[in-house]
Amino acid sequence: MKAMKKIIQLTIVLFAVTSMSMANNLLPSITLKNIPAERKFSLSIEGLTEKAEITLSDIDGQVLLSQKTEGQKEFAKVFNLNQLPSGDYFLTVATSLRETVQPITLTETEVLVDYNKKREFFSPVIQVKGEHIDVSMFNGRIG
């Protein structure tokens, strides 16, 4: 009985470590930085394994900017928001596995980013294996 319990515990640990490793390899790293005293921000995405869609929308959900990466492993760009009125906006980076939404505030002189308000949404992964269907509902946390 104890041997079976140890095998189950080791299997769970192995599954958690494998899942974390796979998630880290599949999810790109997204970095957003404001440029001080300017109405600009830089966005860099590293570790892309697929195309990503980047959108900037206003508080009403109106898409003001949309850009897709074209299969490159890294993406970097400075976004100039001088033509937009002051207010609240949402920058979204979406891949097939994750959608990251970062609220930003545009003032008269700069872009403000509150990293604590970032939200991430994960897509379920469905695999068919013979007569079984595996559904993974990754929530961004392991353990």
Short mmCIF file of C-alpha atoms in Angstrom, two decimals:
data_model
loop_
_atom_site.label_atom_id
_atom_site.label_comp_id
_atom_site.label_asym_id
_atom_site.label_seq_id
_atom_site.Cartn_x
_atom_site.Cartn_y
_atom_site.Cartn_z
CA MET A 1 0.00 0.00 0.00
CA LYS A 2 2.83 2.41 0.90
CA ALA A 3 4.63 1.58 -2.33
CA MET A 4 1.50 2.40 -4.34
CA LYS A 5 1.12 5.70 -2.48
CA LYS A 6 4.74 6.64 -3.29
CA ILE A 7 4.25 5.76 -6.95
CA ILE A 8 1.16 7.96 -7.12
CA GLN A 9 2.96 10.85 -5.40
CA LEU A 10 5.96 10.55 -7.73
CA THR A 11 3.66 10.45 -10.74
CA ILE A 12 1.92 13.64 -9.61
CA VAL A 13 5.26 15.41 -9.05
CA LEU A 14 6.55 14.25 -12.44
CA PHE A 15 3.35 15.45 -14.13
CA ALA A 16 3.59 18.87 -12.43
CA VAL A 17 7.25 19.33 -13.40
CA THR A 18 6.59 18.21 -16.97
CA SER A 19 3.56 20.51 -17.27
CA MET A 20 5.53 23.47 -15.94
CA SER A 21 8.38 22.78 -18.33
CA MET A 22 6.02 22.45 -21.30
CA ALA A 23 4.10 25.59 -20.33
CA ASN A 24 7.30 27.61 -20.00
CA ASN A 25 8.45 26.41 -23.43
CA LEU A 26 5.12 27.15 -25.13
CA LEU A 27 4.27 30.51 -23.57
CA PRO A 28 6.20 33.53 -24.82
CA SER A 29 7.66 36.15 -22.51
CA ILE A 30 5.93 39.53 -22.88
CA THR A 31 7.59 42.77 -21.71
CA LEU A 32 5.86 46.15 -21.82
CA LYS A 33 7.73 49.30 -20.77
CA ASN A 34 6.67 52.92 -20.87
CA ILE A 35 9.12 55.48 -22.23
CA PRO A 36 9.42 58.21 -19.57
CA ALA A 37 8.06 61.67 -20.46
CA GLU A 38 6.77 60.46 -23.84
CA ARG A 39 3.45 59.14 -25.07
CA LYS A 40 5.13 55.94 -26.23
CA PHE A 41 5.73 52.43 -24.94
CA SER A 42 7.86 49.52 -26.06
CA LEU A 43 6.61 45.97 -26.41
CA SER A 44 8.87 42.96 -26.75
CA ILE A 45 7.84 39.34 -27.07
CA GLU A 46 10.42 36.56 -26.83
CA GLY A 47 10.04 32.84 -27.36
CA LEU A 48 7.24 32.92 -29.89
CA THR A 49 6.45 29.49 -31.28
CA GLU A 50 3.46 30.67 -33.30
CA LYS A 51 1.88 33.85 -34.60
CA ALA A 52 0.58 36.37 -32.10
CA GLU A 53 -1.96 39.15 -32.51
CA ILE A 54 -1.39 42.50 -30.81
CA THR A 55 -4.29 44.90 -30.40
CA LEU A 56 -4.79 48.24 -28.72
CA SER A 57 -8.38 49.06 -27.84
CA ASP A 58 -10.13 51.87 -26.02
CA ILE A 59 -12.35 51.58 -22.95
CA ASP A 60 -15.39 50.84 -25.19
CA GLY A 61 -13.65 47.91 -26.90
CA GLN A 62 -13.04 49.76 -30.17
CA VAL A 63 -9.86 48.33 -31.74
CA LEU A 64 -7.54 51.21 -32.59
CA LEU A 65 -4.53 49.21 -33.69
CA SER A 66 -4.06 45.60 -34.74
CA GLN A 67 -0.87 43.88 -35.77
CA LYS A 68 0.10 40.24 -36.25
CA THR A 69 3.55 38.80 -35.85
CA GLU A 70 4.62 36.81 -38.87
CA GLY A 71 6.10 33.66 -37.38
CA GLN A 72 9.28 35.22 -36.04
CA LYS A 73 10.59 34.01 -32.66
CA GLU A 74 10.97 37.54 -31.32
CA PHE A 75 8.99 40.74 -31.77
CA ALA A 76 9.89 44.25 -30.64
CA LYS A 77 8.28 47.58 -31.43
CA VAL A 78 7.84 51.07 -30.01
CA PHE A 79 4.24 52.28 -30.17
CA ASN A 80 3.65 56.03 -30.51
CA LEU A 81 0.31 57.14 -29.04
CA ASN A 82 0.66 60.88 -29.69
CA GLN A 83 -2.44 60.93 -31.92
CA LEU A 84 -4.73 59.42 -29.27
CA PRO A 85 -6.64 61.38 -26.62
CA SER A 86 -5.79 60.92 -22.96
CA GLY A 87 -7.66 58.04 -21.35
CA ASP A 88 -7.65 54.35 -20.55
CA TYR A 89 -6.69 51.71 -23.10
CA PHE A 90 -6.05 47.98 -23.24
CA LEU A 91 -3.09 46.31 -24.92
CA THR A 92 -3.80 42.67 -25.75
CA VAL A 93 -1.31 40.04 -26.91
CA ALA A 94 -3.04 36.83 -27.99
CA THR A 95 -1.69 33.43 -29.03
CA SER A 96 -3.56 30.15 -29.32
CA LEU A 97 -2.69 29.27 -25.69
CA ARG A 98 -2.85 32.59 -23.85
CA GLU A 99 -4.33 36.07 -24.05
CA THR A 100 -2.60 38.76 -22.00
CA VAL A 101 -4.46 42.03 -21.38
CA GLN A 102 -2.51 44.97 -19.95
CA PRO A 103 -4.45 48.14 -19.11
CA ILE A 104 -2.56 51.36 -19.83
CA THR A 105 -3.42 54.97 -19.09
CA LEU A 106 -2.47 57.70 -21.53
CA THR A 107 -1.96 61.13 -19.95
CA GLU A 108 -1.11 64.44 -21.60
CA THR A 109 2.61 63.66 -21.28
CA GLU A 110 3.17 59.92 -20.91
CA VAL A 111 1.94 56.34 -20.87
CA LEU A 112 1.31 54.83 -17.42
CA VAL A 113 1.41 51.06 -16.96
CA ASP A 114 0.13 49.36 -13.79
CA TYR A 115 1.57 45.85 -14.00
CA ASN A 116 -0.62 44.69 -11.10
CA LYS A 117 -3.70 45.05 -13.32
CA LYS A 118 -2.42 42.68 -16.01
CA ARG A 119 -4.81 39.78 -16.70
CA GLU A 120 -4.06 36.49 -18.39
CA PHE A 121 -6.56 34.08 -19.89
CA PHE A 122 -5.53 30.56 -20.89
CA SER A 123 -7.17 28.48 -23.61
CA PRO A 124 -8.02 24.85 -22.96
CA VAL A 125 -5.94 22.26 -24.81
CA ILE A 126 -7.86 19.26 -26.15
CA GLN A 127 -6.13 16.11 -27.38
CA VAL A 128 -7.73 12.94 -28.72
CA LYS A 129 -5.78 9.79 -27.87
CA GLY A 130 -7.45 6.68 -29.20
CA GLU A 131 -10.75 6.36 -27.40
CA HIS A 132 -9.87 9.01 -24.80
CA ILE A 133 -10.10 12.78 -24.87
CA ASP A 134 -7.67 14.75 -22.70
CA VAL A 135 -8.70 18.27 -21.73
CA SER A 136 -6.13 20.51 -20.05
CA MET A 137 -7.46 23.64 -18.33
CA PHE A 138 -4.13 25.34 -17.52
CA ASN A 139 -4.67 28.38 -15.30
CA GLY A 140 -1.14 29.76 -15.29
CA ARG A 141 -0.15 28.12 -12.01
CA ILE A 142 1.54 24.83 -11.29
CA GLY A 143 0.86 23.27 -7.91
#
